């Protein structure tokens, strides 16, 4: 392979990456600039390549350019937030990583990788603004941000009836609470019930999923920002300030980066926060309730959670059992969801046939109550009768029924479980392979192989695009 061919291959690979890539030599002249970076900046690739940074971006300086700073210091700059107005007048929010390029300890250039979070940032800022409007002091009869109360926990299970008792006990104090349960078991329902049973019921309830945002944006959303803390930053209250007097629910806590967990621990310990870029401390009275869909023991052993934060949050713990361990709840929940969708869809479905009930009873429900709810919603859309028949139920349940035979070996049982988990993910993502792979946290190619293996007919031409 010639050097020219090798360079072309590298160039083609870099162009396929969905992040902005900008590389300069030791003098600050651009040597590579991909189409994504050009789209961010509202420029054309040929307008940047071969030119010095300052010629194309006159607003930059040696102090503000992370590329030049990486060259000067020989040190990488990770996850640096940047806000700027591009040539089209559009506000661009990126999180940049700038790396010096070294050859025998000599700097020969730098490369910057920029992830565009403009849309996500606009949504999170809009969320913060809406929370501020909803929870601005105080006007009578305003919503506190919840939709569930203790009475919405429908159960005949001993385990869940005990948890309802624990909810009442937890609501009597402001101690921190840690809730653990598989995905779809109803953790937020439990957390909202605690808030609405407590003396904080008239104060804000704000929920934030820790897995939904990159670290820099999550930190600014939680703690707020001070004007000038980074380029384009404005004074903005974070969720801790907006939750003052109420409850802040942090879901999927194990996804929060460890160094951000350390900052969270400090807030819980001393009740004060500092906006990013500010030296001024703000006192907050917030009850923190955290939830995880992975067991605390697994989180600690895999170092996904700081031990000191775990012990600080685990003052009061609630372990939600999965639906498969609550067989008495299945018919109650089915009836509740049918009634709910009868009202929503203006139908009069009386229930399931015996065959339909038997099929749902045999299913292991890896997606728990959420999967059951989606299953009934699908059936209610399909049903034009007064009873839900077996052919009204989602196809993946029927496939299990038609092909199932009692597995004997460990390999057969594991394959059956894997197949059902993939079915649920595909159903939740409407057959989209890429979204399903992200949900399952496996490579897209791996999921494609398994879909061909388990569903050769039904998913012969799966969706692959976002």
CSV table of C-alpha atoms in Angstrom, one decimal:
chain,number,residue,atom,x,y,z
A,1,UNK,CA,0.0,0.0,0.0
A,2,UNK,CA,1.4,3.4,-1.0
A,3,UNK,CA,1.6,6.3,1.4
A,4,UNK,CA,-0.9,8.1,-0.8
A,5,UNK,CA,-3.4,5.2,-0.5
A,6,UNK,CA,-2.8,5.1,3.2
A,7,UNK,CA,-3.5,8.8,3.6
A,8,UNK,CA,-6.7,8.5,1.5
A,9,UNK,CA,-8.0,5.7,3.7
A,10,UNK,CA,-7.3,7.6,6.9
A,11,UNK,CA,-9.0,10.7,5.3
A,12,UNK,CA,-12.1,8.7,4.4
A,13,UNK,CA,-12.3,7.1,7.8
A,14,UNK,CA,-12.1,10.5,9.5
A,15,UNK,CA,-14.8,11.9,7.2
A,16,UNK,CA,-17.2,9.2,8.3
A,17,UNK,CA,-16.9,10.0,12.0
A,18,UNK,CA,-20.0,12.0,13.2
A,19,UNK,CA,-18.0,14.5,15.2
A,20,UNK,CA,-16.1,17.6,14.1
A,21,UNK,CA,-12.4,17.1,13.7
A,22,UNK,CA,-9.9,19.9,13.2
A,23,UNK,CA,-6.2,19.4,13.1
A,24,UNK,CA,-3.5,22.1,12.8
A,25,UNK,CA,0.3,21.9,12.5
A,26,UNK,CA,2.7,23.4,15.1
A,27,UNK,CA,2.2,26.9,13.6
A,28,UNK,CA,-1.6,26.8,13.8
A,29,UNK,CA,-2.2,26.2,10.1
A,30,UNK,CA,-5.1,23.8,9.4
A,31,UNK,CA,-4.0,20.5,7.9
A,32,UNK,CA,-7.4,18.6,8.3
A,33,UNK,CA,-10.9,19.8,8.7
A,34,UNK,CA,-13.8,17.4,8.1
A,35,UNK,CA,-17.3,18.1,6.8
A,36,UNK,CA,-18.9,17.9,10.3
A,37,UNK,CA,-16.6,20.6,11.6
A,38,UNK,CA,-17.4,22.7,8.6
A,39,UNK,CA,-21.1,22.2,9.1
A,40,UNK,CA,-20.8,23.3,12.8
A,41,UNK,CA,-18.9,26.5,11.7
A,42,UNK,CA,-21.1,27.3,8.7
A,43,UNK,CA,-18.0,27.1,6.4
A,44,UNK,CA,-16.6,25.0,3.6
A,45,UNK,CA,-13.7,22.7,4.1
A,46,UNK,CA,-11.6,24.5,1.4
A,47,UNK,CA,-12.1,27.8,3.2
A,48,UNK,CA,-10.2,26.5,6.2
A,49,UNK,CA,-7.6,23.9,5.1
A,50,UNK,CA,-4.2,25.5,4.5
A,51,UNK,CA,-5.0,28.6,6.4
A,52,UNK,CA,-4.0,29.9,9.9
A,53,UNK,CA,-6.6,29.7,12.6
A,54,UNK,CA,-6.7,33.5,13.1
A,55,UNK,CA,-7.3,34.1,9.4
A,56,UNK,CA,-10.5,32.0,9.5
A,57,UNK,CA,-11.6,32.6,13.1
A,58,UNK,CA,-10.5,36.1,13.9
A,59,UNK,CA,-12.4,36.1,17.2
A,60,UNK,CA,-9.9,33.5,18.6
A,61,UNK,CA,-6.7,34.3,20.4
A,62,UNK,CA,-3.8,32.4,21.8
A,63,UNK,CA,-5.6,32.4,25.1
A,64,UNK,CA,-9.0,31.3,23.9
A,65,UNK,CA,-8.0,28.7,21.2
A,66,UNK,CA,-7.8,25.2,22.8
A,67,UNK,CA,-5.8,24.0,19.8
A,68,UNK,CA,-3.1,26.5,20.3
A,69,UNK,CA,-3.2,26.0,24.1
A,70,UNK,CA,-2.6,22.2,23.6
A,71,UNK,CA,0.4,23.0,21.3
A,72,UNK,CA,1.8,25.5,23.8
A,73,UNK,CA,1.4,23.3,27.0
A,74,UNK,CA,1.8,19.9,25.4
A,75,UNK,CA,-1.1,18.8,27.6
A,76,UNK,CA,-4.5,17.5,26.5
A,77,UNK,CA,-7.7,19.5,27.2
A,78,UNK,CA,-10.7,17.3,27.9
A,79,UNK,CA,-14.4,18.0,27.6
A,80,UNK,CA,-14.1,21.8,27.3
A,81,UNK,CA,-17.5,23.4,26.7
A,82,UNK,CA,-17.6,26.1,24.0
A,83,UNK,CA,-20.3,28.4,22.8
A,84,UNK,CA,-20.0,30.5,19.6
A,85,UNK,CA,-22.1,32.0,16.8
A,86,UNK,CA,-21.2,30.6,13.4
A,87,UNK,CA,-21.1,32.5,10.2
A,88,UNK,CA,-24.8,31.7,9.6
A,89,UNK,CA,-25.7,33.4,12.9
A,90,UNK,CA,-26.5,30.1,14.5
A,91,UNK,CA,-25.6,29.5,18.2
A,92,UNK,CA,-23.4,26.4,18.4
A,93,UNK,CA,-22.7,24.5,21.7
A,94,UNK,CA,-19.9,22.0,21.6
A,95,UNK,CA,-17.9,20.0,24.0
A,96,UNK,CA,-14.3,19.8,22.8
A,97,UNK,CA,-11.3,17.6,23.4
A,98,UNK,CA,-8.0,19.1,22.2
A,99,UNK,CA,-4.9,16.8,22.0
A,100,UNK,CA,-1.3,17.8,21.2
A,101,UNK,CA,0.3,15.6,18.5
A,102,UNK,CA,3.8,14.6,19.6
A,103,UNK,CA,6.7,13.1,17.7
A,104,UNK,CA,9.7,12.2,19.8
A,105,UNK,CA,8.5,14.6,22.5
A,106,UNK,CA,8.3,17.4,20.0
A,107,UNK,CA,4.9,19.0,19.3
A,108,UNK,CA,4.1,18.8,15.6
A,109,UNK,CA,0.5,19.9,15.8
A,110,UNK,CA,-2.8,19.4,17.6
A,111,UNK,CA,-6.2,17.9,16.9
A,112,UNK,CA,-9.6,18.9,18.3
A,113,UNK,CA,-12.6,16.6,18.4
A,114,UNK,CA,-15.9,18.6,18.9
A,115,UNK,CA,-19.2,17.0,19.7
A,116,UNK,CA,-22.2,19.3,18.9
A,117,UNK,CA,-24.7,19.4,21.8
A,118,UNK,CA,-26.5,22.5,20.6
A,119,UNK,CA,-29.9,20.7,20.4
A,120,UNK,CA,-29.5,18.9,23.7
A,121,UNK,CA,-28.3,22.1,25.4
A,122,UNK,CA,-31.3,24.1,24.1
A,123,UNK,CA,-33.6,21.4,25.4
A,124,UNK,CA,-31.9,21.3,28.8
A,125,UNK,CA,-32.0,25.1,29.1
A,126,UNK,CA,-35.6,25.1,28.1
A,127,UNK,CA,-36.3,22.5,30.7
A,128,UNK,CA,-34.5,24.6,33.4
A,129,UNK,CA,-36.5,27.7,32.3
A,130,UNK,CA,-39.8,25.8,32.4
A,131,UNK,CA,-38.9,24.4,35.9
A,132,UNK,CA,-38.2,27.9,37.0
A,133,UNK,CA,-41.5,29.1,35.7
A,134,UNK,CA,-43.4,26.2,37.2
A,135,UNK,CA,-41.7,26.5,40.6
A,136,UNK,CA,-41.4,30.3,40.9
A,137,UNK,CA,-42.4,31.5,44.3
A,138,UNK,CA,-45.3,30.7,45.3
A,139,UNK,CA,-48.7,30.9,43.5
A,140,UNK,CA,-51.5,28.9,44.8
A,141,UNK,CA,-52.5,25.6,43.2
A,142,UNK,CA,-49.4,25.2,41.1
A,143,UNK,CA,-48.2,21.7,40.1
A,144,UNK,CA,-45.2,20.5,42.0
A,145,UNK,CA,-43.9,18.6,38.9
A,146,UNK,CA,-45.3,15.1,39.8
A,147,UNK,CA,-48.1,12.9,38.5
A,148,UNK,CA,-48.0,9.9,40.8
A,149,UNK,CA,-49.1,9.5,44.4
A,150,UNK,CA,-49.1,6.5,46.8
A,151,UNK,CA,-52.5,5.3,45.6
A,152,UNK,CA,-51.1,4.8,42.1
A,153,UNK,CA,-48.9,1.9,43.3
A,154,UNK,CA,-51.3,-1.0,42.4
A,155,UNK,CA,-50.3,-4.3,43.9
A,156,UNK,CA,-51.3,-7.5,45.7
A,157,UNK,CA,-47.7,-8.6,46.2
A,158,UNK,CA,-46.4,-8.8,49.8
A,159,UNK,CA,-43.1,-7.3,48.7
A,160,UNK,CA,-44.6,-4.2,47.1
A,161,UNK,CA,-47.2,-3.8,49.9
A,162,UNK,CA,-44.2,-3.7,52.3
A,163,UNK,CA,-42.6,-1.1,50.0
A,164,UNK,CA,-45.7,1.1,50.3
A,165,UNK,CA,-45.2,1.0,54.0
A,166,UNK,CA,-41.5,2.0,53.6
A,167,UNK,CA,-42.6,4.9,51.3
A,168,UNK,CA,-44.8,6.3,54.2
A,169,UNK,CA,-41.9,5.9,56.6
A,170,UNK,CA,-39.4,7.5,54.3
A,171,UNK,CA,-41.7,10.4,53.7
A,172,UNK,CA,-41.7,11.4,57.4
A,173,UNK,CA,-38.1,12.6,57.2
A,174,UNK,CA,-35.7,14.4,54.8
A,175,UNK,CA,-33.2,11.6,54.8
A,176,UNK,CA,-31.7,10.6,51.4
A,177,UNK,CA,-33.1,7.6,49.7
A,178,UNK,CA,-31.6,5.1,47.3
A,179,UNK,CA,-34.0,3.1,45.1
A,180,UNK,CA,-32.8,0.1,43.1
A,181,UNK,CA,-34.8,-1.8,40.5
A,182,UNK,CA,-34.6,-3.2,37.0
A,183,UNK,CA,-35.5,-1.0,34.1
A,184,UNK,CA,-39.3,-0.6,33.9
A,185,UNK,CA,-40.1,-1.6,37.5
A,186,UNK,CA,-41.6,1.9,38.4
A,187,UNK,CA,-38.8,3.6,40.3
A,188,UNK,CA,-40.0,7.1,39.6
A,189,UNK,CA,-43.5,6.2,40.7
A,190,UNK,CA,-42.0,5.2,44.1
A,191,UNK,CA,-39.9,8.4,44.3
A,192,UNK,CA,-42.8,10.7,43.4
A,193,UNK,CA,-45.0,8.9,46.0
A,194,UNK,CA,-42.3,9.6,48.7
A,195,UNK,CA,-42.3,13.3,47.7
A,196,UNK,CA,-46.1,13.6,47.7
A,197,UNK,CA,-46.4,11.9,51.1
A,198,UNK,CA,-43.8,14.2,52.6
A,199,UNK,CA,-43.9,17.7,54.0
A,200,UNK,CA,-42.2,18.8,50.8
A,201,UNK,CA,-45.2,18.0,48.7
A,202,UNK,CA,-46.0,21.6,47.9
A,203,UNK,CA,-42.4,22.3,46.9
A,204,UNK,CA,-40.7,21.4,43.6
A,205,UNK,CA,-40.1,17.8,42.4
A,206,UNK,CA,-37.4,17.7,39.7
A,207,UNK,CA,-36.1,14.6,38.0
A,208,UNK,CA,-32.9,14.3,36.0
A,209,UNK,CA,-31.6,11.2,34.2
A,210,UNK,CA,-27.8,11.1,34.7
A,211,UNK,CA,-27.3,9.0,31.6
A,212,UNK,CA,-28.9,11.5,29.2
A,213,UNK,CA,-26.2,14.1,29.1
A,214,UNK,CA,-22.4,14.4,28.8
A,215,UNK,CA,-20.5,15.3,31.9
A,216,UNK,CA,-20.0,19.0,31.1
A,217,UNK,CA,-23.7,19.6,30.4
A,218,UNK,CA,-24.9,17.6,33.3
A,219,UNK,CA,-22.7,19.5,35.7
A,220,UNK,CA,-23.9,22.9,34.4
A,221,UNK,CA,-27.5,21.7,34.5
A,222,UNK,CA,-27.2,20.5,38.1
A,223,UNK,CA,-25.2,23.4,39.6
A,224,UNK,CA,-25.9,26.3,37.2
A,225,UNK,CA,-23.5,28.6,35.5
A,226,UNK,CA,-22.1,32.1,36.1
A,227,UNK,CA,-21.7,34.6,33.4
A,228,UNK,CA,-18.3,34.3,31.8
A,229,UNK,CA,-17.5,30.9,33.2
A,230,UNK,CA,-16.8,29.8,29.6
A,231,UNK,CA,-17.4,31.3,26.2
A,232,UNK,CA,-21.1,32.2,25.9
A,233,UNK,CA,-22.0,31.2,29.5
A,234,UNK,CA,-24.8,33.2,31.2
A,235,UNK,CA,-26.1,33.4,34.7
A,236,UNK,CA,-28.4,30.4,35.0
A,237,UNK,CA,-29.8,28.6,38.1
A,238,UNK,CA,-29.1,24.8,38.2
A,239,UNK,CA,-31.5,22.1,39.2
A,240,UNK,CA,-30.3,22.2,42.8
A,241,UNK,CA,-31.4,25.8,43.1
A,242,UNK,CA,-34.7,25.1,41.3
A,243,UNK,CA,-35.4,22.2,43.7
A,244,UNK,CA,-34.9,24.3,46.8
A,245,UNK,CA,-37.3,23.2,49.5
A,246,UNK,CA,-38.3,20.1,47.5
A,247,UNK,CA,-36.8,16.9,46.0
A,248,UNK,CA,-34.2,16.3,43.3
A,249,UNK,CA,-34.5,12.8,41.8
A,250,UNK,CA,-31.3,11.6,40.1
A,251,UNK,CA,-32.1,8.6,37.9
A,252,UNK,CA,-29.4,6.1,36.7
A,253,UNK,CA,-27.0,7.6,39.2
A,254,UNK,CA,-24.4,4.9,38.2
A,255,UNK,CA,-24.0,6.7,34.9
A,256,UNK,CA,-22.7,9.9,36.5
A,257,UNK,CA,-18.9,10.3,36.2
A,258,UNK,CA,-17.0,9.7,39.4
A,259,UNK,CA,-15.5,13.2,39.6
A,260,UNK,CA,-19.0,14.7,39.3
A,261,UNK,CA,-20.2,12.2,42.0
A,262,UNK,CA,-17.6,13.8,44.3
A,263,UNK,CA,-19.1,17.2,43.7
A,264,UNK,CA,-22.6,15.8,44.4
A,265,UNK,CA,-21.3,14.4,47.7
A,266,UNK,CA,-20.1,17.8,48.8
A,267,UNK,CA,-23.4,19.3,48.1
A,268,UNK,CA,-25.2,16.6,50.1
A,269,UNK,CA,-22.8,17.0,53.0
A,270,UNK,CA,-22.8,20.8,53.4
A,271,UNK,CA,-26.0,21.9,51.6
A,272,UNK,CA,-24.2,24.5,49.5
A,273,UNK,CA,-23.6,24.7,45.7
A,274,UNK,CA,-21.5,26.9,43.5
A,275,UNK,CA,-22.5,27.8,40.0
A,276,UNK,CA,-19.8,26.9,37.5
A,277,UNK,CA,-17.3,29.8,37.3
A,278,UNK,CA,-18.6,31.5,40.5
A,279,UNK,CA,-16.8,31.8,43.8
A,280,UNK,CA,-20.1,32.5,45.6
A,281,UNK,CA,-21.7,29.7,47.6
A,282,UNK,CA,-25.5,29.3,47.6
A,283,UNK,CA,-27.4,27.4,50.4
A,284,UNK,CA,-29.9,24.9,49.2
A,285,UNK,CA,-32.4,22.8,51.1
A,286,UNK,CA,-32.9,19.8,48.8
A,287,UNK,CA,-33.8,16.2,49.4
A,288,UNK,CA,-31.8,14.0,47.1
A,289,UNK,CA,-33.4,10.7,46.0
A,290,UNK,CA,-31.3,8.5,43.7
A,291,UNK,CA,-32.2,5.5,41.6
A,292,UNK,CA,-30.2,2.8,39.8
A,293,UNK,CA,-31.1,0.0,37.5
A,294,UNK,CA,-27.9,-2.0,38.4
A,295,UNK,CA,-27.5,-3.4,41.9
A,296,UNK,CA,-25.4,-1.2,44.3
A,297,UNK,CA,-23.1,-4.1,44.9
A,298,UNK,CA,-22.4,-4.4,41.2
A,299,UNK,CA,-21.9,-0.7,40.9
A,300,UNK,CA,-19.3,-0.6,43.7
A,301,UNK,CA,-17.4,-3.7,42.4
A,302,UNK,CA,-17.3,-2.2,38.9
A,303,UNK,CA,-16.3,1.2,40.3
A,304,UNK,CA,-19.3,2.9,38.8
A,305,UNK,CA,-20.1,4.5,42.1
A,306,UNK,CA,-18.1,6.1,44.8
A,307,UNK,CA,-18.3,4.2,48.1
A,308,UNK,CA,-18.6,7.4,50.2
A,309,UNK,CA,-21.5,8.6,48.0
A,310,UNK,CA,-23.2,5.3,48.2
A,311,UNK,CA,-23.1,5.3,52.1
A,312,UNK,CA,-24.3,8.9,52.1
A,313,UNK,CA,-27.3,8.2,49.9
A,314,UNK,CA,-28.1,4.8,51.2
A,315,UNK,CA,-29.6,6.1,54.4
A,316,UNK,CA,-32.9,4.7,53.4
A,317,UNK,CA,-32.9,2.0,50.7
A,318,UNK,CA,-35.8,0.5,48.7
A,319,UNK,CA,-35.3,-2.5,46.4
A,320,UNK,CA,-38.1,-2.8,43.8
A,321,UNK,CA,-38.8,-6.5,42.8
A,322,UNK,CA,-39.2,-7.3,39.1
A,323,UNK,CA,-42.6,-8.1,37.7
A,324,UNK,CA,-41.6,-11.8,37.2
A,325,UNK,CA,-41.4,-12.1,41.1
A,326,UNK,CA,-44.8,-10.5,41.5
A,327,UNK,CA,-47.2,-13.0,39.7
A,328,UNK,CA,-50.2,-11.8,41.7
A,329,UNK,CA,-49.8,-8.3,40.3
A,330,UNK,CA,-50.0,-9.4,36.6
A,331,UNK,CA,-53.8,-9.6,36.3
A,332,UNK,CA,-54.3,-6.5,38.4
A,333,UNK,CA,-51.9,-4.5,36.2
A,334,UNK,CA,-53.5,-5.9,33.0
A,335,UNK,CA,-56.9,-4.8,34.2
A,336,UNK,CA,-55.6,-1.4,35.2
A,337,UNK,CA,-54.0,-0.7,31.8
A,338,UNK,CA,-57.0,-1.9,29.9
A,339,UNK,CA,-59.2,0.5,31.9
A,340,UNK,CA,-56.7,3.3,31.2
A,341,UNK,CA,-56.6,2.7,27.5
A,342,UNK,CA,-60.4,2.2,27.3
A,343,UNK,CA,-60.7,5.7,28.6
A,344,UNK,CA,-58.0,7.1,26.4
A,345,UNK,CA,-59.1,5.3,23.2
A,346,UNK,CA,-62.8,5.5,24.0
A,347,UNK,CA,-63.2,1.7,23.7
A,348,UNK,CA,-65.1,-0.9,25.8
A,349,UNK,CA,-62.7,-3.8,25.9
A,350,UNK,CA,-63.6,-6.1,28.8
A,351,UNK,CA,-60.3,-8.0,29.2
A,352,UNK,CA,-58.3,-10.8,27.6
A,353,UNK,CA,-59.4,-14.3,26.5
A,354,UNK,CA,-58.1,-17.2,28.6
A,355,UNK,CA,-55.6,-18.0,25.9
A,356,UNK,CA,-54.3,-14.4,26.0
A,357,UNK,CA,-54.0,-14.5,29.8
A,358,UNK,CA,-52.1,-17.8,29.7
A,359,UNK,CA,-49.7,-16.4,27.1
A,360,UNK,CA,-49.0,-13.2,29.2
A,361,UNK,CA,-48.6,-15.4,32.3
A,362,UNK,CA,-45.9,-17.5,30.7
A,363,UNK,CA,-43.9,-14.5,29.5
A,364,UNK,CA,-40.9,-13.6,31.8
A,365,UNK,CA,-41.3,-9.8,31.3
A,366,UNK,CA,-37.7,-8.7,31.1
A,367,UNK,CA,-38.9,-5.1,30.5
A,368,UNK,CA,-41.1,-5.3,33.6
A,369,UNK,CA,-44.2,-3.1,34.1
A,370,UNK,CA,-43.2,-0.8,31.3
A,371,UNK,CA,-43.1,-3.7,28.8
A,372,UNK,CA,-46.5,-4.9,30.0
A,373,UNK,CA,-48.0,-1.4,29.6
A,374,UNK,CA,-46.6,-1.2,26.0
A,375,UNK,CA,-47.9,-4.7,25.3
A,376,UNK,CA,-51.5,-3.8,26.5
A,377,UNK,CA,-51.3,-0.5,24.6
A,378,UNK,CA,-50.4,-2.4,21.4
A,379,UNK,CA,-53.3,-4.9,22.0
A,380,UNK,CA,-55.8,-2.1,22.6
A,381,UNK,CA,-54.8,-0.5,19.3
A,382,UNK,CA,-55.3,-3.9,17.5
A,383,UNK,CA,-58.5,-4.9,19.3
A,384,UNK,CA,-61.9,-4.1,17.7
A,385,UNK,CA,-63.8,-6.6,19.9
A,386,UNK,CA,-64.8,-6.6,23.5
A,387,UNK,CA,-62.0,-9.1,24.3
A,388,UNK,CA,-58.3,-9.0,23.5
A,389,UNK,CA,-57.5,-12.2,21.6
A,390,UNK,CA,-54.1,-13.8,21.2
A,391,UNK,CA,-53.6,-12.4,17.7
A,392,UNK,CA,-54.1,-8.9,19.1
A,393,UNK,CA,-51.0,-9.2,21.2
A,394,UNK,CA,-47.5,-8.1,20.0
A,395,UNK,CA,-46.0,-10.5,17.4
A,396,UNK,CA,-42.9,-11.2,19.5
A,397,UNK,CA,-45.0,-12.8,22.2
A,398,UNK,CA,-46.7,-15.0,19.6
A,399,UNK,CA,-43.3,-16.0,18.2
A,400,UNK,CA,-42.3,-17.2,21.7
A,401,UNK,CA,-45.5,-19.2,22.0
A,402,UNK,CA,-45.2,-20.8,18.6
A,403,UNK,CA,-41.5,-21.8,18.7
A,404,UNK,CA,-41.0,-22.3,22.4
A,405,UNK,CA,-40.1,-25.7,23.8
A,406,UNK,CA,-38.9,-26.3,27.3
A,407,UNK,CA,-35.1,-25.6,27.3
A,408,UNK,CA,-32.9,-28.1,29.1
A,409,UNK,CA,-29.3,-27.0,28.8
A,410,UNK,CA,-27.8,-23.8,30.2
A,411,UNK,CA,-27.0,-22.7,26.7
A,412,UNK,CA,-30.6,-23.1,25.5
A,413,UNK,CA,-32.0,-21.2,28.5
A,414,UNK,CA,-29.5,-18.4,28.1
A,415,UNK,CA,-30.4,-18.1,24.4
A,416,UNK,CA,-34.1,-17.9,25.2
A,417,UNK,CA,-33.5,-15.1,27.7
A,418,UNK,CA,-31.2,-13.3,25.3
A,419,UNK,CA,-33.8,-13.6,22.5
A,420,UNK,CA,-36.6,-12.2,24.7
A,421,UNK,CA,-34.4,-9.2,25.9
A,422,UNK,CA,-33.6,-8.4,22.2
A,423,UNK,CA,-37.4,-8.6,21.4
A,424,UNK,CA,-38.2,-6.1,24.0
A,425,UNK,CA,-35.5,-3.7,22.9
A,426,UNK,CA,-36.6,-4.0,19.3
A,427,UNK,CA,-40.2,-3.4,20.3
A,428,UNK,CA,-39.3,-0.3,22.4
A,429,UNK,CA,-37.2,1.1,19.5
A,430,UNK,CA,-39.7,0.2,16.8
A,431,UNK,CA,-37.3,-2.1,15.0
A,432,UNK,CA,-34.5,0.5,14.8
A,433,UNK,CA,-31.2,-1.5,15.0
A,434,UNK,CA,-29.0,1.4,16.0
A,435,UNK,CA,-31.3,2.6,18.8
A,436,UNK,CA,-31.8,-0.9,20.0
A,437,UNK,CA,-28.0,-1.5,20.1
A,438,UNK,CA,-27.5,1.6,22.2
A,439,UNK,CA,-30.3,0.6,24.5
A,440,UNK,CA,-28.7,-2.9,25.0
A,441,UNK,CA,-25.2,-1.3,25.1
A,442,UNK,CA,-23.8,-3.7,22.5
A,443,UNK,CA,-22.2,-3.0,19.1
A,444,UNK,CA,-24.6,-2.5,16.2
A,445,UNK,CA,-23.0,-5.3,14.2
A,446,UNK,CA,-23.4,-7.7,17.2
A,447,UNK,CA,-27.1,-6.9,17.4
A,448,UNK,CA,-27.5,-7.4,13.6
A,449,UNK,CA,-26.0,-10.8,13.8
A,450,UNK,CA,-28.3,-11.8,16.7
A,451,UNK,CA,-31.4,-10.4,14.9
A,452,UNK,CA,-30.6,-12.6,11.9
A,453,UNK,CA,-30.0,-15.5,14.1
A,454,UNK,CA,-33.3,-15.2,16.2
A,455,UNK,CA,-35.7,-13.5,13.8
A,456,UNK,CA,-34.7,-14.5,10.2
A,457,UNK,CA,-38.2,-13.8,8.8
A,458,UNK,CA,-39.6,-11.0,10.9
A,459,UNK,CA,-36.6,-8.7,10.9
A,460,UNK,CA,-35.0,-9.6,7.5
A,461,UNK,CA,-34.6,-6.0,6.6
A,462,UNK,CA,-34.2,-4.1,9.9
A,463,UNK,CA,-34.0,-0.3,10.2
A,464,UNK,CA,-30.5,0.9,10.7
A,465,UNK,CA,-30.7,4.7,10.7
A,466,UNK,CA,-31.3,7.0,13.7
